[in-house]
Amino acid sequence: MTPLKKIPIECRSIGLSYDGGKTEVLKDISLRIEPGEFFALLGPSGSGKSTLLRLIAGFNRHQRGELLVDGRDISATPPHARNIGMVFQSYALWPHMTVWDNVAFGLVERRMSKAVIKQKVGAALELVGLSQYAQRRPGQLSGGQQQRVALARTIVIEPQVLLLDEPLSNLDKTLRVQMRQELLALQRQLGITTVFVTHDQEEAMTTADRMAVMEGGVVQQVGTPAALFDYPVNAFVAGFVGTTNLVQGEIAAGTGNSLSFRAPALGELALPATSADALPGKATLSFRPHTVKVARVGDACEHRYFWLDGKVEHGEFLGEFVRYHVRVGTMLFAADQLHHASMPGFTTASPIRLGIDVSQIRILAA
Ligand code: ADP
């Protein structure tokens, strides 16, 4: 298949409500998806991901704002005139048609010649590795193969944009992991701007160039997976992209290079005054379990950590590491310890010391 022109998608202050303006499902969405990007919309169920995706496809209509594809406002363009391909969670294949006819369907509808259809369907099936299954019906294929038929049927029309609505959620875990790599390889090969909806943060992080985290119809943050993981802007993003410990407290005016953070759970903690938005007042600290050092009482404690004494409530064995849930006063903290064979662990109720790496603490708006 010929490489496609890579085009950008831009949402400008988009607002959408289903019930005549009473409840806004999308609130002032502004984001730009770069040409050729593999972009994920990530968020919990009901956050507005599918509504936004369907809006790009033209199945939903926004009441406010602009939707630009390749620089042109297509808000009033009907779905069939948008040149956008969408793969649904359910695949929506025709059960009575062969794989070949399913893939050819869109081309037949567009009244292409038999020779062109033959060439394009052949190429699309080859691209998804299903040439030898052309004469089967969808019911005679595995879930992963059906997914690939749905993909072939979408890309065969050579859309400018590929939209994927939870495309892997019907597959079992092993297949999902394999298919997400296939999907990414295919996207890279075609260079097609792709928007991918998922509620699975691992799926988004392992595939997306960048992602938007949504909650309550609002884009909370946009960035690369690493940027969102390392520098979340609020407690929602910190907790949704990975696991985190949150401590609420108050920042007092700093002296020199440090800020003083006070929380009933921790006492007073000196933080490096590197965060420009860390103004005096209420704030929440976030630090990830893998950045917390775990030590026995009596072990030498490095000075660069802020040490807390606690008691293990329980440990979760996850293979590569053990995640300890540790009671410190009224708080429960999660701390990870890398695991190796025959390494002694901490049992429930053991005293334990947690070393918080101050450089890994993020200050979030309260
Ligand atoms: P997500 O894809 O993140 O799970 P959706 O975009 O499907 O979220 O839904 C966002 C919100 O819009 C939800 O509260 C949902 O109940 C509501 N919603 C979705 N579709 C409709 C509809 N056709 N009519 C009314 N409300 C809807």
CSV table of C-alpha atoms and ligand atoms in Angstrom, one decimal:
chain,number,residue,atom,x,y,z
A,1,MET,CA,0.0,0.0,0.0
A,2,THR,CA,1.2,3.5,-0.7
A,3,PRO,CA,2.3,5.5,2.3
A,4,LEU,CA,-0.3,8.1,3.2
A,5,LYS,CA,0.1,11.8,3.7
A,6,LYS,CA,0.5,12.4,7.4
A,7,ILE,CA,-2.0,14.9,8.7
A,8,PRO,CA,-2.7,16.6,12.1
A,9,ILE,CA,-5.9,16.7,14.0
A,10,GLU,CA,-6.8,19.6,16.3
A,11,CYS,CA,-9.6,20.1,18.7
A,12,ARG,CA,-10.2,23.7,19.7
A,13,SER,CA,-12.3,24.4,22.8
A,14,ILE,CA,-14.8,21.6,22.0
A,15,GLY,CA,-17.9,21.3,24.1
A,16,LEU,CA,-20.5,18.6,23.7
A,17,SER,CA,-23.6,17.7,25.7
A,18,TYR,CA,-26.2,15.0,24.9
A,19,ASP,CA,-29.2,16.5,26.6
A,20,GLY,CA,-29.6,20.0,25.2
A,21,GLY,CA,-26.8,21.5,27.2
A,22,LYS,CA,-27.8,20.3,30.7
A,23,THR,CA,-24.8,18.0,31.2
A,24,GLU,CA,-21.6,18.6,29.3
A,25,VAL,CA,-19.9,15.3,28.5
A,26,LEU,CA,-16.9,17.1,26.8
A,27,LYS,CA,-15.8,20.3,28.4
A,28,ASP,CA,-13.6,22.7,26.5
A,29,ILE,CA,-11.3,20.1,24.9
A,30,SER,CA,-8.3,21.5,23.3
A,31,LEU,CA,-5.6,19.3,21.9
A,32,ARG,CA,-3.4,18.8,18.9
A,33,ILE,CA,-2.5,15.4,17.5
A,34,GLU,CA,0.6,15.6,15.4
A,35,PRO,CA,0.9,14.1,11.8
A,36,GLY,CA,1.6,10.4,12.0
A,37,GLU,CA,1.3,10.2,15.8
A,38,PHE,CA,0.0,7.2,17.6
A,39,PHE,CA,-2.1,9.0,20.2
A,40,ALA,CA,-4.0,7.5,23.1
A,41,LEU,CA,-7.1,8.8,24.9
A,42,LEU,CA,-6.8,7.3,28.3
A,43,GLY,CA,-9.3,7.5,31.2
A,44,PRO,CA,-11.7,5.7,33.3
A,45,SER,CA,-15.1,4.5,32.0
A,46,GLY,CA,-17.4,7.5,31.5
A,47,SER,CA,-14.7,10.1,31.1
A,48,GLY,CA,-15.7,11.0,27.6
A,49,LYS,CA,-13.1,9.1,25.5
A,50,SER,CA,-15.5,7.4,23.1
A,51,THR,CA,-17.6,10.5,22.8
A,52,LEU,CA,-14.5,12.4,21.6
A,53,LEU,CA,-13.4,9.6,19.3
A,54,ARG,CA,-16.9,9.4,17.7
A,55,LEU,CA,-16.9,13.1,17.4
A,56,ILE,CA,-13.7,12.9,15.3
A,57,ALA,CA,-15.4,10.2,13.2
A,58,GLY,CA,-18.5,12.4,12.8
A,59,PHE,CA,-21.0,10.2,14.7
A,60,ASN,CA,-21.3,12.8,17.4
A,61,ARG,CA,-21.7,16.5,16.9
A,62,HIS,CA,-20.2,19.1,19.2
A,63,GLN,CA,-22.1,22.3,20.0
A,64,ARG,CA,-19.0,24.4,20.7
A,65,GLY,CA,-15.5,24.7,19.3
A,66,GLU,CA,-13.8,23.5,16.1
A,67,LEU,CA,-12.5,20.2,14.9
A,68,LEU,CA,-9.7,20.6,12.3
A,69,VAL,CA,-8.3,17.7,10.3
A,70,ASP,CA,-5.4,18.7,8.1
A,71,GLY,CA,-6.1,22.3,9.0
A,72,ARG,CA,-9.7,22.3,7.8
A,73,ASP,CA,-12.7,22.6,10.1
A,74,ILE,CA,-14.7,19.5,9.4
A,75,SER,CA,-17.3,20.0,12.1
A,76,ALA,CA,-20.1,20.1,9.6
A,77,THR,CA,-18.8,17.3,7.3
A,78,PRO,CA,-20.9,14.1,7.5
A,79,PRO,CA,-19.0,10.9,8.6
A,80,HIS,CA,-18.9,9.3,5.1
A,81,ALA,CA,-17.3,12.4,3.6
A,82,ARG,CA,-14.5,12.6,6.3
A,83,ASN,CA,-12.1,9.9,5.0
A,84,ILE,CA,-11.6,8.6,8.5
A,85,GLY,CA,-11.4,4.9,9.3
A,86,MET,CA,-12.7,3.6,12.6
A,87,VAL,CA,-12.3,0.1,14.2
A,88,PHE,CA,-14.9,-0.7,16.8
A,89,GLN,CA,-14.5,-2.8,20.0
A,90,SER,CA,-17.0,-5.3,18.6
A,91,TYR,CA,-15.1,-5.5,15.1
A,92,ALA,CA,-18.6,-5.2,13.4
A,93,LEU,CA,-17.7,-7.7,10.7
A,94,TRP,CA,-20.4,-9.2,8.4
A,95,PRO,CA,-20.8,-12.8,9.7
A,96,HIS,CA,-22.2,-14.1,6.4
A,97,MET,CA,-19.4,-12.7,4.2
A,98,THR,CA,-15.9,-14.1,3.6
A,99,VAL,CA,-12.9,-12.3,5.0
A,100,TRP,CA,-12.2,-11.1,1.4
A,101,ASP,CA,-15.7,-9.7,0.9
A,102,ASN,CA,-15.6,-8.0,4.4
A,103,VAL,CA,-12.4,-6.2,3.4
A,104,ALA,CA,-13.7,-5.4,-0.1
A,105,PHE,CA,-17.0,-4.0,1.1
A,106,GLY,CA,-15.9,-0.4,1.4
A,107,LEU,CA,-14.3,-0.5,-2.0
A,108,VAL,CA,-17.3,-2.0,-3.7
A,109,GLU,CA,-19.5,0.7,-2.1
A,110,ARG,CA,-17.1,3.3,-3.6
A,111,ARG,CA,-17.7,1.6,-7.0
A,112,MET,CA,-14.0,0.9,-7.6
A,113,SER,CA,-13.1,-1.4,-10.5
A,114,LYS,CA,-12.7,-5.1,-10.0
A,115,ALA,CA,-9.0,-5.0,-10.8
A,116,VAL,CA,-8.3,-2.2,-8.2
A,117,ILE,CA,-10.4,-4.0,-5.6
A,118,LYS,CA,-8.4,-7.2,-6.1
A,119,GLN,CA,-5.1,-5.4,-5.8
A,120,LYS,CA,-6.1,-3.4,-2.7
A,121,VAL,CA,-7.8,-6.2,-0.8
A,122,GLY,CA,-4.9,-8.5,-1.5
A,123,ALA,CA,-2.4,-5.9,-0.2
A,124,ALA,CA,-4.5,-5.1,2.9
A,125,LEU,CA,-4.8,-8.9,3.8
A,126,GLU,CA,-1.1,-9.4,3.3
A,127,LEU,CA,-0.4,-6.4,5.5
A,128,VAL,CA,-2.3,-7.9,8.4
A,129,GLY,CA,-1.0,-11.4,7.6
A,130,LEU,CA,-4.3,-13.0,6.6
A,131,SER,CA,-3.8,-13.8,2.9
A,132,GLN,CA,-4.4,-17.5,3.5
A,133,TYR,CA,-7.7,-16.9,5.4
A,134,ALA,CA,-9.4,-14.8,2.6
A,135,GLN,CA,-12.1,-17.4,2.0
A,136,ARG,CA,-13.0,-18.1,5.6
A,137,ARG,CA,-15.9,-16.5,7.4
A,138,PRO,CA,-15.3,-14.4,10.6
A,139,GLY,CA,-16.8,-17.1,12.8
A,140,GLN,CA,-14.1,-19.5,11.6
A,141,LEU,CA,-11.3,-17.1,12.9
A,142,SER,CA,-9.8,-16.5,16.3
A,143,GLY,CA,-10.5,-13.1,18.1
A,144,GLY,CA,-7.1,-11.8,17.1
A,145,GLN,CA,-7.6,-12.7,13.5
A,146,GLN,CA,-11.1,-11.1,13.5
A,147,GLN,CA,-9.4,-8.0,14.9
A,148,ARG,CA,-7.0,-8.0,12.0
A,149,VAL,CA,-9.9,-8.4,9.5
A,150,ALA,CA,-11.5,-5.3,11.0
A,151,LEU,CA,-8.2,-3.5,10.7
A,152,ALA,CA,-7.7,-4.6,7.1
A,153,ARG,CA,-11.3,-3.5,6.2
A,154,THR,CA,-10.6,-0.1,7.7
A,155,ILE,CA,-7.2,0.6,6.2
A,156,VAL,CA,-8.1,-0.7,2.7
A,157,ILE,CA,-10.0,2.5,2.0
A,158,GLU,CA,-6.8,4.4,2.8
A,159,PRO,CA,-8.2,6.8,5.3
A,160,GLN,CA,-6.4,9.9,6.4
A,161,VAL,CA,-7.0,9.1,10.1
A,162,LEU,CA,-7.4,5.8,11.9
A,163,LEU,CA,-9.6,5.7,15.0
A,164,LEU,CA,-9.5,2.7,17.3
A,165,ASP,CA,-12.1,2.3,20.1
A,166,GLU,CA,-10.8,-0.1,22.7
A,167,PRO,CA,-9.7,-2.4,19.8
A,168,LEU,CA,-8.0,-5.0,22.0
A,169,SER,CA,-10.4,-5.3,24.9
A,170,ASN,CA,-12.1,-8.4,23.6
A,171,LEU,CA,-8.8,-10.3,23.5
A,172,ASP,CA,-7.2,-12.3,26.3
A,173,LYS,CA,-4.1,-10.9,28.0
A,174,THR,CA,-1.4,-12.7,26.0
A,175,LEU,CA,-3.0,-11.9,22.7
A,176,ARG,CA,-3.6,-8.3,23.7
A,177,VAL,CA,0.1,-7.8,24.4
A,178,GLN,CA,1.0,-9.4,21.1
A,179,MET,CA,-1.7,-7.5,19.1
A,180,ARG,CA,-0.7,-4.1,20.5
A,181,GLN,CA,2.8,-4.5,19.1
A,182,GLU,CA,1.4,-5.6,15.7
A,183,LEU,CA,-0.9,-2.7,15.7
A,184,LEU,CA,1.9,-0.3,16.4
A,185,ALA,CA,4.1,-1.9,13.7
A,186,LEU,CA,1.3,-1.5,11.2
A,187,GLN,CA,0.7,2.1,12.2
A,188,ARG,CA,4.4,2.9,11.8
A,189,GLN,CA,4.4,1.2,8.4
A,190,LEU,CA,1.4,3.2,7.2
A,191,GLY,CA,2.4,6.4,8.9
A,192,ILE,CA,-1.3,7.1,9.5
A,193,THR,CA,-2.3,9.5,12.3
A,194,THR,CA,-4.0,7.2,14.8
A,195,VAL,CA,-6.2,7.9,17.8
A,196,PHE,CA,-6.6,5.0,20.2
A,197,VAL,CA,-9.1,4.8,23.1
A,198,THR,CA,-8.3,2.7,26.1
A,199,HIS,CA,-9.0,2.6,29.8
A,200,ASP,CA,-5.8,0.4,30.3
A,201,GLN,CA,-2.9,2.6,31.3
A,202,GLU,CA,-0.3,-0.2,30.5
A,203,GLU,CA,-1.7,-0.4,26.9
A,204,ALA,CA,-1.5,3.4,26.5
A,205,MET,CA,2.0,3.6,27.9
A,206,THR,CA,3.5,0.8,25.9
A,207,THR,CA,2.1,2.0,22.5
A,208,ALA,CA,1.4,5.7,22.5
A,209,ASP,CA,3.8,8.4,21.3
A,210,ARG,CA,1.7,10.7,23.4
A,211,MET,CA,-1.5,10.5,25.3
A,212,ALA,CA,-4.3,12.6,26.8
A,213,VAL,CA,-5.6,11.6,30.2
A,214,MET,CA,-9.3,12.3,30.5
A,215,GLU,CA,-11.6,12.5,33.5
A,216,GLY,CA,-15.1,14.0,33.8
A,217,GLY,CA,-15.0,15.2,30.2
A,218,VAL,CA,-11.9,17.2,30.7
A,219,VAL,CA,-8.4,16.6,29.4
A,220,GLN,CA,-6.4,16.5,32.5
A,221,GLN,CA,-2.9,16.3,30.9
A,222,VAL,CA,-1.3,15.6,27.5
A,223,GLY,CA,2.2,14.3,27.0
A,224,THR,CA,4.5,11.4,26.4
A,225,PRO,CA,3.9,8.4,28.7
A,226,ALA,CA,7.2,9.1,30.5
A,227,ALA,CA,6.3,12.8,31.0
A,228,LEU,CA,2.9,11.9,32.5
A,229,PHE,CA,4.4,9.3,34.7
A,230,ASP,CA,7.3,11.4,36.0
A,231,TYR,CA,5.5,14.8,36.1
A,232,PRO,CA,1.8,14.4,36.7
A,233,VAL,CA,0.0,17.7,37.1
A,234,ASN,CA,-2.6,16.6,39.6
A,235,ALA,CA,-3.5,13.7,41.9
A,236,PHE,CA,-5.9,12.2,39.4
A,237,VAL,CA,-3.1,11.8,36.7
A,238,ALA,CA,-0.6,10.7,39.3
A,239,GLY,CA,-2.9,7.9,40.4
A,240,PHE,CA,-4.3,6.8,37.0
A,241,VAL,CA,-0.9,6.7,35.2
A,242,GLY,CA,0.9,4.3,37.6
A,243,THR,CA,0.5,3.9,41.3
A,244,THR,CA,1.4,6.6,43.7
A,245,ASN,CA,1.5,7.7,47.4
A,246,LEU,CA,-0.3,11.0,48.1
A,247,VAL,CA,0.2,13.1,51.2
A,248,GLN,CA,-1.9,16.2,51.8
A,249,GLY,CA,-0.4,19.1,53.7
A,250,GLU,CA,0.7,22.6,53.6
A,251,ILE,CA,3.7,24.4,52.1
A,252,ALA,CA,5.2,27.2,54.2
A,253,ALA,CA,7.1,30.0,52.7
A,254,GLY,CA,10.6,28.7,51.8
A,255,THR,CA,13.9,29.7,52.9
A,256,GLY,CA,16.7,29.8,50.3
A,257,ASN,CA,16.8,26.6,48.3
A,258,SER,CA,14.2,24.7,50.2
A,259,LEU,CA,10.5,24.6,51.0
A,260,SER,CA,9.0,23.4,54.1
A,261,PHE,CA,6.1,21.0,53.8
A,262,ARG,CA,4.0,20.1,56.8
A,263,ALA,CA,1.6,17.3,57.0
A,264,PRO,CA,0.1,15.6,60.1
A,265,ALA,CA,1.2,12.3,58.8
A,266,LEU,CA,4.9,13.2,58.2
A,267,GLY,CA,5.7,16.2,60.4
A,268,GLU,CA,8.0,18.7,58.7
A,269,LEU,CA,9.8,17.9,55.5
A,270,ALA,CA,12.3,20.1,53.6
A,271,LEU,CA,11.8,19.9,49.9
A,272,PRO,CA,14.1,21.4,47.2
A,273,ALA,CA,12.6,24.6,45.9
A,274,THR,CA,12.7,23.5,42.3
A,275,SER,CA,9.0,23.4,41.5
A,276,ALA,CA,8.0,26.8,40.2
A,277,ASP,CA,4.4,26.3,41.0
A,278,ALA,CA,5.0,25.3,44.6
A,279,LEU,CA,3.4,28.3,46.2
A,280,PRO,CA,2.8,28.5,49.9
A,281,GLY,CA,-0.6,27.0,50.9
A,282,LYS,CA,-2.3,23.7,50.7
A,283,ALA,CA,-0.5,21.1,48.5
A,284,THR,CA,-0.4,17.4,47.9
A,285,LEU,CA,2.9,15.4,47.6
A,286,SER,CA,3.1,12.5,45.3
A,287,PHE,CA,5.8,9.9,45.2
A,288,ARG,CA,5.9,6.5,43.5
A,289,PRO,CA,6.3,3.2,45.4
A,290,HIS,CA,9.4,2.2,43.4
A,291,THR,CA,11.2,5.4,44.6
A,292,VAL,CA,10.7,4.5,48.2
A,293,LYS,CA,13.6,2.7,49.8
A,294,VAL,CA,12.8,-0.2,52.2
A,295,ALA,CA,15.1,-0.8,55.2
A,296,ARG,CA,15.2,-2.8,58.4
A,297,VAL,CA,15.2,-1.0,61.7
A,298,GLY,CA,18.9,-0.6,62.6
A,299,ASP,CA,20.2,-0.6,59.0
A,300,ALA,CA,22.4,2.3,58.0
A,301,CYS,CA,20.1,5.0,56.6
A,302,GLU,CA,21.4,7.2,53.9
A,303,HIS,CA,21.0,10.9,54.5
A,304,ARG,CA,19.6,11.8,51.2
A,305,TYR,CA,16.3,10.0,52.1
A,306,PHE,CA,13.7,11.3,54.4
A,307,TRP,CA,13.1,8.3,56.7
A,308,LEU,CA,9.8,7.2,58.3
A,309,ASP,CA,9.2,4.4,60.7
A,310,GLY,CA,6.3,2.1,60.0
A,311,LYS,CA,4.8,-1.3,60.3
A,312,VAL,CA,4.1,-3.7,57.5
A,313,GLU,CA,0.3,-4.3,57.0
A,314,HIS,CA,0.8,-6.7,54.1
A,315,GLY,CA,3.1,-7.4,51.2
A,316,GLU,CA,2.0,-8.2,47.6
A,317,PHE,CA,4.4,-10.5,45.8
A,318,LEU,CA,4.5,-9.4,42.1
A,319,GLY,CA,7.5,-11.5,40.9
A,320,GLU,CA,9.9,-8.7,40.0
A,321,PHE,CA,9.2,-6.9,43.2
A,322,VAL,CA,7.2,-7.0,46.4
A,323,ARG,CA,4.9,-4.1,47.1
A,324,TYR,CA,4.6,-3.4,50.9
A,325,HIS,CA,1.7,-1.5,52.3
A,326,VAL,CA,3.1,0.2,55.4
A,327,ARG,CA,1.3,1.9,58.2
A,328,VAL,CA,2.9,5.2,59.3
A,329,GLY,CA,0.7,6.8,61.9
A,330,THR,CA,-2.7,7.4,60.2
A,331,MET,CA,-1.3,6.9,56.7
A,332,LEU,CA,-0.7,3.8,54.6
A,333,PHE,CA,2.2,4.0,52.2
A,334,ALA,CA,3.1,1.7,49.3
A,335,ALA,CA,6.8,0.9,48.9
A,336,ASP,CA,8.4,-1.6,46.4
A,337,GLN,CA,11.4,-3.8,47.0
A,338,LEU,CA,13.1,-5.5,44.1
A,339,HIS,CA,12.9,-9.2,44.4
A,340,HIS,CA,15.6,-11.9,43.9
A,341,ALA,CA,15.5,-15.6,44.6
A,342,SER,CA,15.8,-16.5,48.3
A,343,MET,CA,15.7,-12.9,49.4
A,344,PRO,CA,14.2,-12.5,52.9
A,345,GLY,CA,11.1,-10.4,52.9
A,346,PHE,CA,9.2,-8.5,55.6
A,347,THR,CA,6.3,-10.3,57.2
A,348,THR,CA,3.0,-8.7,58.3
A,349,ALA,CA,3.5,-6.5,61.5
A,350,SER,CA,7.3,-6.3,61.0
A,351,PRO,CA,8.8,-2.9,61.8
A,352,ILE,CA,10.2,-1.3,58.7
A,353,ARG,CA,11.9,2.0,57.7
A,354,LEU,CA,10.8,3.8,54.5
A,355,GLY,CA,13.3,6.1,52.8
A,356,ILE,CA,11.6,8.8,50.7
A,357,ASP,CA,13.8,10.1,47.9
A,358,VAL,CA,13.1,13.8,48.1
A,359,SER,CA,14.2,14.3,44.5
A,360,GLN,CA,11.4,12.1,43.3
A,361,ILE,CA,8.6,13.9,45.2
A,362,ARG,CA,6.2,15.9,43.0
A,363,ILE,CA,4.3,18.8,44.4
A,364,LEU,CA,0.7,18.8,43.1
A,365,ALA,CA,-2.1,21.3,43.5
A,366,ALA,CA,-4.1,20.3,46.5
B,1,ADP,P1,-15.8,6.6,28.0
B,1,ADP,O1,-15.6,6.2,26.5
B,1,ADP,O2,-14.7,7.3,28.6
B,1,ADP,O3,-16.2,5.4,28.8
B,1,ADP,P2,-18.2,7.9,27.0
B,1,ADP,O4,-17.7,8.9,26.0
B,1,ADP,O5,-18.8,6.6,26.5
B,1,ADP,O6,-17.1,7.6,28.1
B,1,ADP,O7,-19.3,8.6,27.9
B,1,ADP,C1,-19.1,9.8,28.6
B,1,ADP,C2,-20.4,10.2,29.3
B,1,ADP,O8,-21.4,10.5,28.3
B,1,ADP,C3,-20.9,9.2,30.2
B,1,ADP,O9,-21.4,9.8,31.4
B,1,ADP,C4,-22.1,8.5,29.4
B,1,ADP,O10,-23.1,8.0,30.2
B,1,ADP,C5,-22.6,9.7,28.6
B,1,ADP,N1,-23.1,9.3,27.3
B,1,ADP,C6,-22.5,8.6,26.3
B,1,ADP,N2,-23.2,8.4,25.2
B,1,ADP,C7,-24.4,9.0,25.5
B,1,ADP,C8,-25.7,9.2,24.8
B,1,ADP,N3,-25.8,8.7,23.5
B,1,ADP,N4,-26.6,9.9,25.4
B,1,ADP,C9,-26.5,10.4,26.6
B,1,ADP,N5,-25.4,10.2,27.4
B,1,ADP,C10,-24.3,9.6,26.8
